XYZ file of N, CA, C and O in Angstrom:
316
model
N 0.858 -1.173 0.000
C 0.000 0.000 0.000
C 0.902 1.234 0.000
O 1.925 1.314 0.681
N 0.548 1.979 -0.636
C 1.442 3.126 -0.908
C 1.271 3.754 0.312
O 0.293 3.554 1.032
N 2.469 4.744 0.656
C 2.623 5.430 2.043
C 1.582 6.506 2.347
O 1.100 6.732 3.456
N 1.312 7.121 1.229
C 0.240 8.194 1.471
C -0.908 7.411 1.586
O -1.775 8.174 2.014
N -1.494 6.029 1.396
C -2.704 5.982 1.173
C -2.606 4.363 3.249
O -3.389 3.522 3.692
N -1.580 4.739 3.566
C -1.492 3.559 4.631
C -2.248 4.129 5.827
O -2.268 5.343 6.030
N -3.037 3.021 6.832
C -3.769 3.908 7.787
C -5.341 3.676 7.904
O -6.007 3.590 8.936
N -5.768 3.596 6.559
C -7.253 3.560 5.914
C -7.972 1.983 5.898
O -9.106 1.760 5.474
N -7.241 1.179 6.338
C -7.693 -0.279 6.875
C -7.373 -0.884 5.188
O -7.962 -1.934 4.934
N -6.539 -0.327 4.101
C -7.077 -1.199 3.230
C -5.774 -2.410 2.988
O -6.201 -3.306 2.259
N -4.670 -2.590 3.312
C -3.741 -3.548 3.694
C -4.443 -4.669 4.915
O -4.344 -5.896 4.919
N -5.066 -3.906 5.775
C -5.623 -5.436 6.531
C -6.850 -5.877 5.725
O -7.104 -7.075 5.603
N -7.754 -4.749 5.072
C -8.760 -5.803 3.919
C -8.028 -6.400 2.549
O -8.765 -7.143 1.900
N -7.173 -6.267 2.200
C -6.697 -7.122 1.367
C -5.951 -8.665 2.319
O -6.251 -9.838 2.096
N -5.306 -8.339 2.994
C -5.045 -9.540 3.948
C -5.745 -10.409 4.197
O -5.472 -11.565 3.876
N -7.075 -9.997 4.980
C -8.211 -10.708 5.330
C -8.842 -11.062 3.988
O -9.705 -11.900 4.249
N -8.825 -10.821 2.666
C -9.690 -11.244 2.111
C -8.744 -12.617 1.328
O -9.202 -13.724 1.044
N -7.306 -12.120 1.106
C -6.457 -13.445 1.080
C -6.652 -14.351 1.685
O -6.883 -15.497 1.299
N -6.551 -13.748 3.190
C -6.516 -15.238 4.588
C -7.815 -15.835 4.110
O -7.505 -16.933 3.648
N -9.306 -15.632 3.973
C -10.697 -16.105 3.297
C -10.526 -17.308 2.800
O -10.721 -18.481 3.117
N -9.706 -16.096 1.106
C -9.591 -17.314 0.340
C -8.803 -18.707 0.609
O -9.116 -19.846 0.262
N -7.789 -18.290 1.271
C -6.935 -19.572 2.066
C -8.026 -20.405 2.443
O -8.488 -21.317 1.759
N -8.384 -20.070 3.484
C -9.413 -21.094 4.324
C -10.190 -21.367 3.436
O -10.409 -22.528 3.781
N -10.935 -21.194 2.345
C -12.006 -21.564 1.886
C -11.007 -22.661 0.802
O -11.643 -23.574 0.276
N -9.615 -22.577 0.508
C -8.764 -23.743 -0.212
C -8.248 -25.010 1.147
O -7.475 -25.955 0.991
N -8.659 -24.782 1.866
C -8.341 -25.874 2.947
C -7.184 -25.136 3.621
O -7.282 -25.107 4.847
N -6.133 -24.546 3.110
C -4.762 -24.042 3.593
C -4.678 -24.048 5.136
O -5.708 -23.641 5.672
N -3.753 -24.392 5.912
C -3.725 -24.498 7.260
C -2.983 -23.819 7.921
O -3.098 -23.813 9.146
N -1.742 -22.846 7.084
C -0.851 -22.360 7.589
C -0.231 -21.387 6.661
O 0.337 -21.884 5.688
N -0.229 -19.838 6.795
C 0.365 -19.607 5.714
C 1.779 -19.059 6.418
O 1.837 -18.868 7.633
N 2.778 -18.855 5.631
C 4.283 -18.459 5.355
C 4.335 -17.048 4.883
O 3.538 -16.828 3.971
N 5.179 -15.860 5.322
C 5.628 -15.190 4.700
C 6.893 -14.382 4.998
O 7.146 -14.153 6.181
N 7.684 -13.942 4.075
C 8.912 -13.080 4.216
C 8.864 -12.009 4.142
O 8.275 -11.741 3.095
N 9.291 -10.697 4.917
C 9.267 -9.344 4.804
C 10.169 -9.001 4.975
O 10.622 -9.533 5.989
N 11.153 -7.994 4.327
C 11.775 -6.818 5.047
C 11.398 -5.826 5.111
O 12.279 -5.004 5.361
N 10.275 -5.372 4.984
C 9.755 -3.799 5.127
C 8.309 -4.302 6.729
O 8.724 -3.966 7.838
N 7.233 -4.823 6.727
C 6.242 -5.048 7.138
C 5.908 -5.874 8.107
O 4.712 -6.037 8.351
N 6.988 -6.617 8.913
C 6.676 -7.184 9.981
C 5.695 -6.463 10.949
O 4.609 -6.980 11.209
N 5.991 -5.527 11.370
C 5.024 -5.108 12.683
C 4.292 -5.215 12.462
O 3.622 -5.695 13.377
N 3.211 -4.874 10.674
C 1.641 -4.951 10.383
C 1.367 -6.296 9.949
O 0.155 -6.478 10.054
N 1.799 -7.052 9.624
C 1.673 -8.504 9.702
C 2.085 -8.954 11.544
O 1.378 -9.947 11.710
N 2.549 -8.799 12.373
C 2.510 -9.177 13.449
C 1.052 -8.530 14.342
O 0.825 -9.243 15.319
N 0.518 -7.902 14.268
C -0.581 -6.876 14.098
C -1.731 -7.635 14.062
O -2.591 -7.734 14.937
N -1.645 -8.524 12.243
C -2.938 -9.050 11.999
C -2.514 -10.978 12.334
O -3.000 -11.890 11.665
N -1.294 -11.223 13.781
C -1.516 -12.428 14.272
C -0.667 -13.181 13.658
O -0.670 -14.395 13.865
N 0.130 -12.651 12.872
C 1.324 -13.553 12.423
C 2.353 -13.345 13.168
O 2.556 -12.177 13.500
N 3.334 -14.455 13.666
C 3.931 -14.810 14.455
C 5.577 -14.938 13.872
O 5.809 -15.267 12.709
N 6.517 -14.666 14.738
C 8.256 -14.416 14.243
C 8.304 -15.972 14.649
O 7.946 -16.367 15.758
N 8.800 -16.836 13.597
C 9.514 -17.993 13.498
C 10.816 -18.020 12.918
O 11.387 -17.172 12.232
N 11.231 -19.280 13.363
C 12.675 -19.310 13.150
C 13.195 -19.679 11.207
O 12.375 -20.505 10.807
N 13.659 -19.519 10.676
C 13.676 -19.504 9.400
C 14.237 -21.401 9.141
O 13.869 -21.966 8.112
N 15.057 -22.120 10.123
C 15.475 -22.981 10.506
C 14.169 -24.050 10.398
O 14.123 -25.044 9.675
N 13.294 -23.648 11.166
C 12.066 -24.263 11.207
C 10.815 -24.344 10.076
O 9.675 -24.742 10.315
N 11.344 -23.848 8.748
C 10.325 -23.809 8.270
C 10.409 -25.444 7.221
O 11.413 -26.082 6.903
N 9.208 -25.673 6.960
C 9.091 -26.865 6.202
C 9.801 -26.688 4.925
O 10.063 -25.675 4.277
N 10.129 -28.362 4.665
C 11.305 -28.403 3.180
C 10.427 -27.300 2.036
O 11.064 -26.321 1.647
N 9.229 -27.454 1.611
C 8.594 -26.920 0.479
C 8.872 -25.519 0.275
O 9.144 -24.925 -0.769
N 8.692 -24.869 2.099
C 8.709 -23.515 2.022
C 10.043 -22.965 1.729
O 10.219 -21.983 1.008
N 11.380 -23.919 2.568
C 12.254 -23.938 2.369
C 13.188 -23.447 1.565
O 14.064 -22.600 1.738
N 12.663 -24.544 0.054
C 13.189 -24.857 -1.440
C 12.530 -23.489 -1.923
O 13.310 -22.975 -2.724
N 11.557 -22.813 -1.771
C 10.879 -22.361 -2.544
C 12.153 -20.954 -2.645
O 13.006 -20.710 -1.792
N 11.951 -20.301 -3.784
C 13.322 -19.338 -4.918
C 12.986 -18.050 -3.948
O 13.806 -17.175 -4.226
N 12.197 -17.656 -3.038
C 12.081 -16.405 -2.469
C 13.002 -16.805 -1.332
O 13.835 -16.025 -0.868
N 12.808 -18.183 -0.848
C 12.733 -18.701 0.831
C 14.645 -18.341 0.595
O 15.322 -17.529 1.225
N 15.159 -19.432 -0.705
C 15.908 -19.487 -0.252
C 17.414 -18.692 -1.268
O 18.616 -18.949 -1.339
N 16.388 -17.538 -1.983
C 17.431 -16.986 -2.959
C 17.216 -15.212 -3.014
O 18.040 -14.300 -2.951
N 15.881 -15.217 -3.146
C 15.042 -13.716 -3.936
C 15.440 -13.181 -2.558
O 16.483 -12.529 -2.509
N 14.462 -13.451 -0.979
C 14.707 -12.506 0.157
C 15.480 -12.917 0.868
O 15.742 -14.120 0.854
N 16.455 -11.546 2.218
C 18.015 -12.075 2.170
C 17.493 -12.492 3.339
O 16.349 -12.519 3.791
N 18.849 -12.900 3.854
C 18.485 -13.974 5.448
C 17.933 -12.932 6.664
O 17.101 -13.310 7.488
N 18.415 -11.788 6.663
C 17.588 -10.522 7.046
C 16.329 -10.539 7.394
O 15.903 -10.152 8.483
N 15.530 -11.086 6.289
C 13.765 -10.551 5.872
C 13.320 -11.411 7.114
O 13.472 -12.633 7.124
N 12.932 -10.922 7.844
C 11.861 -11.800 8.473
C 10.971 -12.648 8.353
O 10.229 -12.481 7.385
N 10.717 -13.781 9.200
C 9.723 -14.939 8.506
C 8.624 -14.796 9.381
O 8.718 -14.584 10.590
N 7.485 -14.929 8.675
C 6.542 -14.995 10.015
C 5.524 -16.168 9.266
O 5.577 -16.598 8.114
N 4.450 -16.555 10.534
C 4.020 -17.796 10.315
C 2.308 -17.920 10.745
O 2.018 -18.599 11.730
N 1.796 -17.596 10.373
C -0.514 -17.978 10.738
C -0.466 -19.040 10.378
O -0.062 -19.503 9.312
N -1.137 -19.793 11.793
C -2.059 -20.776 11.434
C -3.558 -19.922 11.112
O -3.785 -18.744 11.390
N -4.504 -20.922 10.431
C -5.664 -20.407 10.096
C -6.713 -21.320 10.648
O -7.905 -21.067 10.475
């Protein structure tokens, strides 16, 4: 969300309408990497995990273990 427009609830309604669709695909857990946005993802209940701990899939995957640096924070929702 662009900086001038942050504030206005519309980053947690796009979130929530992601997390939805998750649950309505069965999904049980989602994954994500930040270096800018931890606090507002910790905010809407996502949790700081250890990068060590994450499953092989998430692991392997070209963001997990190439695109974002060891830096980015991982965080972790169950749903």
């Amino acid at each position: 969300v662009l900086p001038d427009r942050r504030g206005h609830g519309l980053g947690q309604a796009l979130v929530a309408t992601l997390e939805q669709q998750a649950r309505h695909l069965r999904v049980q857990r989602l994954h994500l990497l930040t270096t800018t946005a931890a606090p507002f993802f910790r905010t809407l209940g996502y949790a700081d995990t250890d990068r060590g701990a994450a499953p092989p899939a998430i692991a392997a995957s070209r963001e997990f273990a190439a695109l974002c640096p060891a830096s980015a924070a991982y965080l972790v929702k169950a749903l």
